[in-house]
mmCIF file of C-alpha atoms and ligand atoms in Angstrom:
data_model
loop_
_atom_site.group_PDB
_atom_site.id
_atom_site.type_symbol
_atom_site.label_atom_id
_atom_site.label_comp_id
_atom_site.label_asym_id
_atom_site.label_seq_id
_atom_site.Cartn_x
_atom_site.Cartn_y
_atom_site.Cartn_z
ATOM 1 C CA MET U 1 20.968 13.548 10.660
ATOM 2 C CA ARG U 2 18.043 11.326 11.708
ATOM 3 C CA TYR U 3 14.567 12.193 10.412
ATOM 4 C CA TYR U 4 12.114 12.890 13.197
ATOM 5 C CA HIS U 5 9.405 10.296 12.406
ATOM 6 C CA ILE U 6 11.210 7.438 10.644
ATOM 7 C CA GLY U 7 14.090 7.630 13.124
ATOM 8 C CA PHE U 8 16.990 7.136 10.707
ATOM 9 C CA GLY U 9 18.939 9.160 8.161
ATOM 10 C CA ARG U 10 21.010 8.707 5.014
ATOM 11 C CA GLU U 11 24.167 7.927 6.976
ATOM 12 C CA ASP U 12 22.460 4.897 8.578
ATOM 13 C CA LEU U 13 21.946 3.278 5.146
ATOM 14 C CA GLY U 14 25.621 2.413 4.608
ATOM 15 C CA PRO U 15 27.860 2.649 1.546
ATOM 16 C CA ASN U 16 25.351 1.006 -0.871
ATOM 17 C CA PRO U 17 22.094 2.766 0.075
ATOM 18 C CA PRO U 18 18.759 1.446 -1.254
ATOM 19 C CA THR U 19 16.706 3.524 -3.687
ATOM 20 C CA THR U 20 13.620 1.252 -3.523
ATOM 21 C CA ALA U 21 11.376 0.964 -0.464
ATOM 22 C CA LEU U 22 8.824 -1.762 0.220
ATOM 23 C CA LEU U 23 6.249 0.059 2.301
ATOM 24 C CA SER U 24 3.862 -1.923 4.510
ATOM 25 C CA GLY U 25 1.053 -0.467 6.574
ATOM 26 C CA ASP U 26 1.753 -2.942 9.373
ATOM 27 C CA PRO U 27 5.120 -2.875 11.215
ATOM 28 C CA GLU U 28 4.999 -6.667 11.648
ATOM 29 C CA ARG U 29 4.772 -7.077 7.873
ATOM 30 C CA ALA U 30 7.842 -4.857 7.420
ATOM 31 C CA GLN U 31 9.649 -7.105 9.919
ATOM 32 C CA VAL U 32 8.521 -10.338 8.205
ATOM 33 C CA ILE U 33 9.755 -9.011 4.855
ATOM 34 C CA ALA U 34 13.147 -8.159 6.351
ATOM 35 C CA GLU U 35 13.612 -11.309 8.416
ATOM 36 C CA ARG U 36 12.153 -13.930 6.054
ATOM 37 C CA HIS U 37 12.751 -12.509 2.592
ATOM 38 C CA LEU U 38 15.836 -10.254 2.658
ATOM 39 C CA GLN U 39 19.449 -11.264 3.072
ATOM 40 C CA ALA U 40 21.723 -9.578 5.630
ATOM 41 C CA ALA U 41 18.717 -7.643 6.981
ATOM 42 C CA ARG U 42 19.449 -4.974 9.571
ATOM 43 C CA LEU U 43 17.048 -3.023 11.791
ATOM 44 C CA LEU U 44 17.292 0.739 11.193
ATOM 45 C CA SER U 45 14.725 1.992 13.682
ATOM 46 C CA GLN U 46 11.561 1.143 15.604
ATOM 47 C CA HIS U 47 10.407 4.679 16.168
ATOM 48 C CA ARG U 48 6.621 5.192 16.785
ATOM 49 C CA GLY U 49 5.844 1.725 15.389
ATOM 50 C CA LEU U 50 7.339 2.762 12.043
ATOM 51 C CA ASN U 51 9.767 -0.174 11.907
ATOM 52 C CA SER U 52 12.400 0.137 9.172
ATOM 53 C CA TYR U 53 14.946 -2.392 7.962
ATOM 54 C CA VAL U 54 17.531 -2.522 5.206
ATOM 55 C CA GLY U 55 18.577 -5.730 3.456
ATOM 56 C CA LEU U 56 19.340 -7.341 0.121
ATOM 57 C CA LEU U 57 17.117 -8.961 -2.501
ATOM 58 C CA PRO U 58 18.282 -12.378 -3.797
ATOM 59 C CA ASN U 59 19.942 -10.528 -6.740
ATOM 60 C CA GLY U 60 22.028 -8.472 -4.283
ATOM 61 C CA MET U 61 20.078 -5.230 -4.717
ATOM 62 C CA PRO U 62 19.639 -3.265 -1.468
ATOM 63 C CA VAL U 63 16.053 -2.433 -0.433
ATOM 64 C CA LEU U 64 14.367 -0.764 2.483
ATOM 65 C CA SER U 65 11.477 -2.482 4.241
ATOM 66 C CA ALA U 66 9.578 0.320 5.950
ATOM 67 C CA THR U 67 6.225 0.966 7.638
ATOM 68 C CA SER U 68 3.677 3.594 6.617
ATOM 69 C CA GLY U 69 1.265 3.097 9.506
ATOM 70 C CA MET U 70 -2.485 3.070 8.876
ATOM 71 C CA GLY U 71 -4.009 5.666 6.563
ATOM 72 C CA ALA U 72 -2.823 8.527 4.409
ATOM 73 C CA PRO U 73 -1.743 11.116 7.047
ATOM 74 C CA SER U 74 0.812 8.712 8.503
ATOM 75 C CA LEU U 75 1.890 7.497 5.060
ATOM 76 C CA SER U 76 2.427 11.065 3.849
ATOM 77 C CA ILE U 77 4.902 11.782 6.655
ATOM 78 C CA VAL U 78 6.856 8.577 6.096
ATOM 79 C CA VAL U 79 6.975 9.025 2.310
ATOM 80 C CA ASN U 80 8.180 12.623 2.668
ATOM 81 C CA GLU U 81 11.057 11.504 4.902
ATOM 82 C CA LEU U 82 11.877 8.448 2.736
ATOM 83 C CA ARG U 83 12.335 10.810 -0.227
ATOM 84 C CA GLN U 84 14.739 12.856 1.885
ATOM 85 C CA VAL U 85 16.900 9.804 2.606
ATOM 86 C CA GLY U 86 17.178 9.105 -1.147
ATOM 87 C CA ILE U 87 14.312 6.691 -1.958
ATOM 88 C CA ARG U 88 13.241 6.953 -5.625
ATOM 89 C CA GLN U 89 10.777 4.068 -5.893
ATOM 90 C CA ILE U 90 8.106 2.901 -3.439
ATOM 91 C CA ILE U 91 6.046 -0.289 -3.627
ATOM 92 C CA ARG U 92 3.172 -0.329 -1.180
ATOM 93 C CA ILE U 93 2.372 -3.816 0.136
ATOM 94 C CA GLY U 94 -1.066 -3.697 1.703
ATOM 95 C CA THR U 95 -4.313 -5.475 2.375
ATOM 96 C CA THR U 96 -7.623 -4.699 0.776
ATOM 97 C CA GLY U 97 -11.334 -5.397 0.515
ATOM 98 C CA SER U 98 -12.595 -6.486 -2.904
ATOM 99 C CA ILE U 99 -15.815 -4.921 -4.203
ATOM 100 C CA GLN U 100 -16.036 -7.114 -7.324
ATOM 101 C CA PRO U 101 -17.531 -10.620 -7.095
ATOM 102 C CA HIS U 102 -14.749 -12.196 -9.186
ATOM 103 C CA VAL U 103 -11.876 -10.759 -7.050
ATOM 104 C CA LEU U 104 -11.636 -13.282 -4.243
ATOM 105 C CA PRO U 105 -9.787 -13.388 -0.898
ATOM 106 C CA GLY U 106 -6.249 -14.754 -1.278
ATOM 107 C CA SER U 107 -5.685 -13.050 -4.636
ATOM 108 C CA VAL U 108 -3.913 -9.701 -5.085
ATOM 109 C CA VAL U 109 -4.945 -6.391 -6.612
ATOM 110 C CA ILE U 110 -2.312 -4.317 -8.400
ATOM 111 C CA SER U 111 -3.531 -0.713 -8.536
ATOM 112 C CA SER U 112 -3.024 1.086 -11.847
ATOM 113 C CA ALA U 113 -4.641 4.240 -10.425
ATOM 114 C CA ALA U 114 -6.750 5.349 -7.508
ATOM 115 C CA LEU U 115 -10.015 7.096 -6.978
ATOM 116 C CA CYS U 116 -8.513 9.271 -4.248
ATOM 117 C CA ARG U 117 -11.005 10.282 -1.550
ATOM 118 C CA GLN U 118 -8.318 11.268 0.944
ATOM 119 C CA GLY U 119 -7.908 14.480 2.896
ATOM 120 C CA ALA U 120 -4.122 14.265 3.214
ATOM 121 C CA ALA U 121 -3.725 14.232 -0.568
ATOM 122 C CA ASN U 122 -5.539 17.577 -0.768
ATOM 123 C CA ASP U 123 -2.666 19.216 1.140
ATOM 124 C CA ILE U 124 -0.258 17.990 -1.543
ATOM 125 C CA ALA U 125 -2.072 18.347 -4.879
ATOM 126 C CA PRO U 126 -5.422 19.603 -6.185
ATOM 127 C CA LEU U 127 -8.420 17.279 -5.984
ATOM 128 C CA GLU U 128 -8.336 16.789 -9.769
ATOM 129 C CA TYR U 129 -4.631 15.810 -9.824
ATOM 130 C CA PRO U 130 -4.299 12.228 -11.111
ATOM 131 C CA ALA U 131 -3.510 9.498 -8.629
ATOM 132 C CA ALA U 132 -1.686 7.199 -11.041
ATOM 133 C CA ALA U 133 0.793 4.422 -10.373
ATOM 134 C CA ASP U 134 4.064 4.314 -12.315
ATOM 135 C CA PRO U 135 3.117 2.368 -15.491
ATOM 136 C CA PHE U 136 6.442 0.519 -15.777
ATOM 137 C CA LEU U 137 6.438 -0.544 -12.145
ATOM 138 C CA THR U 138 2.805 -1.630 -12.491
ATOM 139 C CA VAL U 139 3.718 -3.828 -15.465
ATOM 140 C CA ALA U 140 6.603 -5.266 -13.415
ATOM 141 C CA LEU U 141 4.174 -6.101 -10.589
ATOM 142 C CA ALA U 142 1.808 -7.828 -13.040
ATOM 143 C CA GLN U 143 4.716 -9.729 -14.632
ATOM 144 C CA ALA U 144 5.908 -10.823 -11.200
ATOM 145 C CA ALA U 145 2.421 -12.089 -10.292
ATOM 146 C CA GLN U 146 2.204 -13.947 -13.603
ATOM 147 C CA THR U 147 5.640 -15.527 -13.107
ATOM 148 C CA LEU U 148 4.767 -16.623 -9.565
ATOM 149 C CA GLY U 149 1.343 -17.963 -10.575
ATOM 150 C CA VAL U 150 -0.407 -15.574 -8.167
ATOM 151 C CA GLU U 151 -4.023 -14.779 -9.051
ATOM 152 C CA HIS U 152 -4.000 -11.044 -9.702
ATOM 153 C CA TYR U 153 -6.139 -8.209 -11.015
ATOM 154 C CA VAL U 154 -4.859 -4.870 -12.339
ATOM 155 C CA GLY U 155 -7.166 -1.867 -12.156
ATOM 156 C CA ILE U 156 -8.603 1.050 -10.244
ATOM 157 C CA THR U 157 -8.626 1.146 -6.454
ATOM 158 C CA ALA U 158 -10.752 3.355 -4.202
ATOM 159 C CA SER U 159 -8.468 4.908 -1.571
ATOM 160 C CA VAL U 160 -10.484 6.292 1.323
ATOM 161 C CA ASP U 161 -9.760 7.659 4.790
ATOM 162 C CA THR U 162 -11.867 5.375 6.946
ATOM 163 C CA PHE U 163 -12.229 1.608 7.216
ATOM 164 C CA TYR U 164 -15.800 1.751 8.551
ATOM 165 C CA GLU U 165 -17.875 4.727 7.318
ATOM 166 C CA GLY U 166 -15.802 5.402 4.188
ATOM 167 C CA GLN U 167 -16.047 1.772 3.096
ATOM 168 C CA GLU U 168 -19.766 1.664 3.868
ATOM 169 C CA ARG U 169 -19.524 -0.666 6.865
ATOM 170 C CA THR U 170 -22.527 -0.454 9.171
ATOM 171 C CA GLU U 171 -23.122 -3.927 10.665
ATOM 172 C CA SER U 172 -19.560 -4.293 11.998
ATOM 173 C CA SER U 173 -19.274 -0.598 12.951
ATOM 174 C CA ALA U 174 -19.969 1.279 16.193
ATOM 175 C CA ASN U 175 -21.724 3.849 14.011
ATOM 176 C CA PRO U 176 -24.814 2.615 12.157
ATOM 177 C CA ASN U 177 -25.548 6.107 10.784
ATOM 178 C CA LEU U 178 -23.966 6.479 7.390
ATOM 179 C CA LEU U 179 -23.972 9.904 5.759
ATOM 180 C CA ARG U 180 -26.365 10.035 2.816
ATOM 181 C CA ARG U 181 -23.497 10.547 0.356
ATOM 182 C CA LEU U 182 -21.925 7.257 1.481
ATOM 183 C CA GLN U 183 -25.074 5.145 1.302
ATOM 184 C CA GLY U 184 -24.764 2.936 -1.790
ATOM 185 C CA ILE U 185 -21.217 4.133 -2.583
ATOM 186 C CA THR U 186 -19.813 0.580 -2.811
ATOM 187 C CA GLU U 187 -22.361 -0.445 -5.432
ATOM 188 C CA GLU U 188 -21.735 2.795 -7.318
ATOM 189 C CA TYR U 189 -17.971 2.126 -7.361
ATOM 190 C CA ARG U 190 -18.556 -1.511 -8.324
ATOM 191 C CA ARG U 191 -20.477 -0.352 -11.392
ATOM 192 C CA LEU U 192 -17.641 2.090 -12.218
ATOM 193 C CA ASN U 193 -15.305 -0.962 -12.363
ATOM 194 C CA VAL U 194 -13.405 -0.029 -9.216
ATOM 195 C CA LEU U 195 -11.840 -3.252 -7.933
ATOM 196 C CA ASN U 196 -11.231 -2.648 -4.252
ATOM 197 C CA TYR U 197 -11.011 -0.457 -1.158
ATOM 198 C CA GLU U 198 -7.840 0.405 0.735
ATOM 199 C CA MET U 199 -6.547 3.401 2.652
ATOM 200 C CA GLU U 200 -3.190 4.608 1.335
ATOM 201 C CA CYS U 201 -2.345 4.300 -2.358
ATOM 202 C CA GLY U 202 -4.278 7.352 -3.648
ATOM 203 C CA THR U 203 -2.135 9.679 -1.556
ATOM 204 C CA LEU U 204 1.017 7.699 -2.352
ATOM 205 C CA PHE U 205 0.347 8.024 -6.103
ATOM 206 C CA LYS U 206 -0.340 11.774 -5.918
ATOM 207 C CA MET U 207 2.834 12.273 -3.863
ATOM 208 C CA ALA U 208 4.768 10.297 -6.491
ATOM 209 C CA GLY U 209 3.537 12.662 -9.207
ATOM 210 C CA VAL U 210 4.329 15.808 -7.225
ATOM 211 C CA TYR U 211 7.648 14.713 -5.662
ATOM 212 C CA GLY U 212 8.893 12.850 -8.749
ATOM 213 C CA PHE U 213 9.332 9.215 -7.754
ATOM 214 C CA ALA U 214 7.894 5.895 -9.006
ATOM 215 C CA ALA U 215 5.100 4.301 -6.992
ATOM 216 C CA GLY U 216 3.231 1.035 -7.265
ATOM 217 C CA CYS U 217 0.809 -0.840 -5.051
ATOM 218 C CA VAL U 218 0.009 -4.509 -4.537
ATOM 219 C CA CYS U 219 -2.557 -5.547 -1.947
ATOM 220 C CA GLY U 220 -3.635 -8.960 -0.715
ATOM 221 C CA VAL U 221 -7.418 -9.379 -0.764
ATOM 222 C CA ILE U 222 -8.660 -10.143 2.763
ATOM 223 C CA ALA U 223 -12.330 -9.128 2.533
ATOM 224 C CA GLN U 224 -15.057 -9.681 -0.055
ATOM 225 C CA ARG U 225 -17.491 -6.804 0.229
ATOM 226 C CA THR U 226 -20.028 -8.209 -2.186
ATOM 227 C CA THR U 227 -20.734 -10.971 0.350
ATOM 228 C CA GLY U 228 -19.974 -9.388 3.749
ATOM 229 C CA GLU U 229 -18.160 -6.781 5.810
ATOM 230 C CA SER U 230 -15.678 -8.829 7.768
ATOM 231 C CA VAL U 231 -12.088 -9.784 7.109
ATOM 232 C CA VAL U 232 -11.719 -13.412 5.946
ATOM 233 C CA LEU U 233 -9.032 -14.357 8.460
ATOM 234 C CA GLU U 234 -8.373 -17.822 6.951
ATOM 235 C CA GLN U 235 -7.219 -16.168 3.715
ATOM 236 C CA LYS U 236 -5.166 -13.367 5.259
ATOM 237 C CA ALA U 237 -1.800 -15.181 5.525
ATOM 238 C CA ILE U 238 -1.890 -16.400 1.915
ATOM 239 C CA ALA U 239 -3.085 -13.016 0.589
ATOM 240 C CA VAL U 240 -0.312 -11.127 2.402
ATOM 241 C CA ASP U 241 2.347 -13.677 1.428
ATOM 242 C CA ASN U 242 1.262 -13.400 -2.220
ATOM 243 C CA ALA U 243 1.491 -9.605 -2.113
ATOM 244 C CA ILE U 244 4.960 -9.721 -0.500
ATOM 245 C CA ARG U 245 6.343 -12.214 -3.042
ATOM 246 C CA VAL U 246 4.927 -10.217 -5.964
ATOM 247 C CA ALA U 247 6.462 -6.972 -4.650
ATOM 248 C CA LEU U 248 9.879 -8.543 -4.036
ATOM 249 C CA LEU U 249 10.085 -10.004 -7.538
ATOM 250 C CA ALA U 250 8.823 -6.750 -9.103
ATOM 251 C CA ALA U 251 11.527 -4.802 -7.241
ATOM 252 C CA SER U 252 14.189 -6.930 -8.862
ATOM 253 C CA ILE U 253 12.561 -6.728 -12.327
ATOM 254 C CA HIS U 254 12.242 -2.922 -11.998
ATOM 255 C CA PRO U 255 15.115 -1.688 -9.782
ATOM 256 C CA GLY U 256 14.032 1.969 -9.783
HETATM 257 N N1 URA T 301 -8.116 -2.822 4.157
HETATM 258 C C1 URA T 301 -9.140 -1.988 3.873
HETATM 259 O O1 URA T 301 -8.959 -0.771 3.784
HETATM 260 N N2 URA T 301 -10.375 -2.525 3.712
HETATM 261 C C2 URA T 301 -10.628 -3.835 3.828
HETATM 262 O O2 URA T 301 -11.783 -4.256 3.695
HETATM 263 C C3 URA T 301 -9.555 -4.700 4.117
HETATM 264 C C4 URA T 301 -8.299 -4.161 4.284
#
């Protein structure tokens, strides 16, 4: 049986099926992981832009490289179906905007927990339910970053539903009218020691708690919101490559 959205099923995963998924927001990133970093990589499906591949880590462990799409509603569908094909551990590999002056583009943020301001998560667990990463997987991600010499920060991430309004963008947005409750939210979060903004890991972490799987998140920093709104394109390739390498090594340290 093939699952409706991801476009593959358990029987497509072969005799040694993966239990860990590397989950990228961007289908091209899922492809790069498969083609440049996995051995014997094989395309599973390209349904609705949710590209999925299976391949082997350098230690021979099978892993899935899959796509969540942008934002929590899409991620929630993919994660639900990945659980049904037997995935027990998910590492999100994303991009992010730093809201702390010392967290610079090119580095990575490893999320220990999320401030979850996401509507999709409210269909899965109560608002108060903790959005926490798996502690052991989080340590493995930090160890991997340390081993690789990648500049990294471990801490709390704000997961929100919108890139523009929800992350207090006005100058680069078509909508200059921010709701009162969002005016000054970035500075408020900065003072609460939140490290960064992204759009998926809060829901992923709540799903992990409810469904019973291990989840972690590593994001490459591509914007510095204490100095501006835009993505620092010159740093994007290095930030994403750092996040991918950290996730791959963590998956072999913590097989799931
Ligand atoms: N992803 C986000 O959600 N925000 C950013 O600023 C950059 C990437």
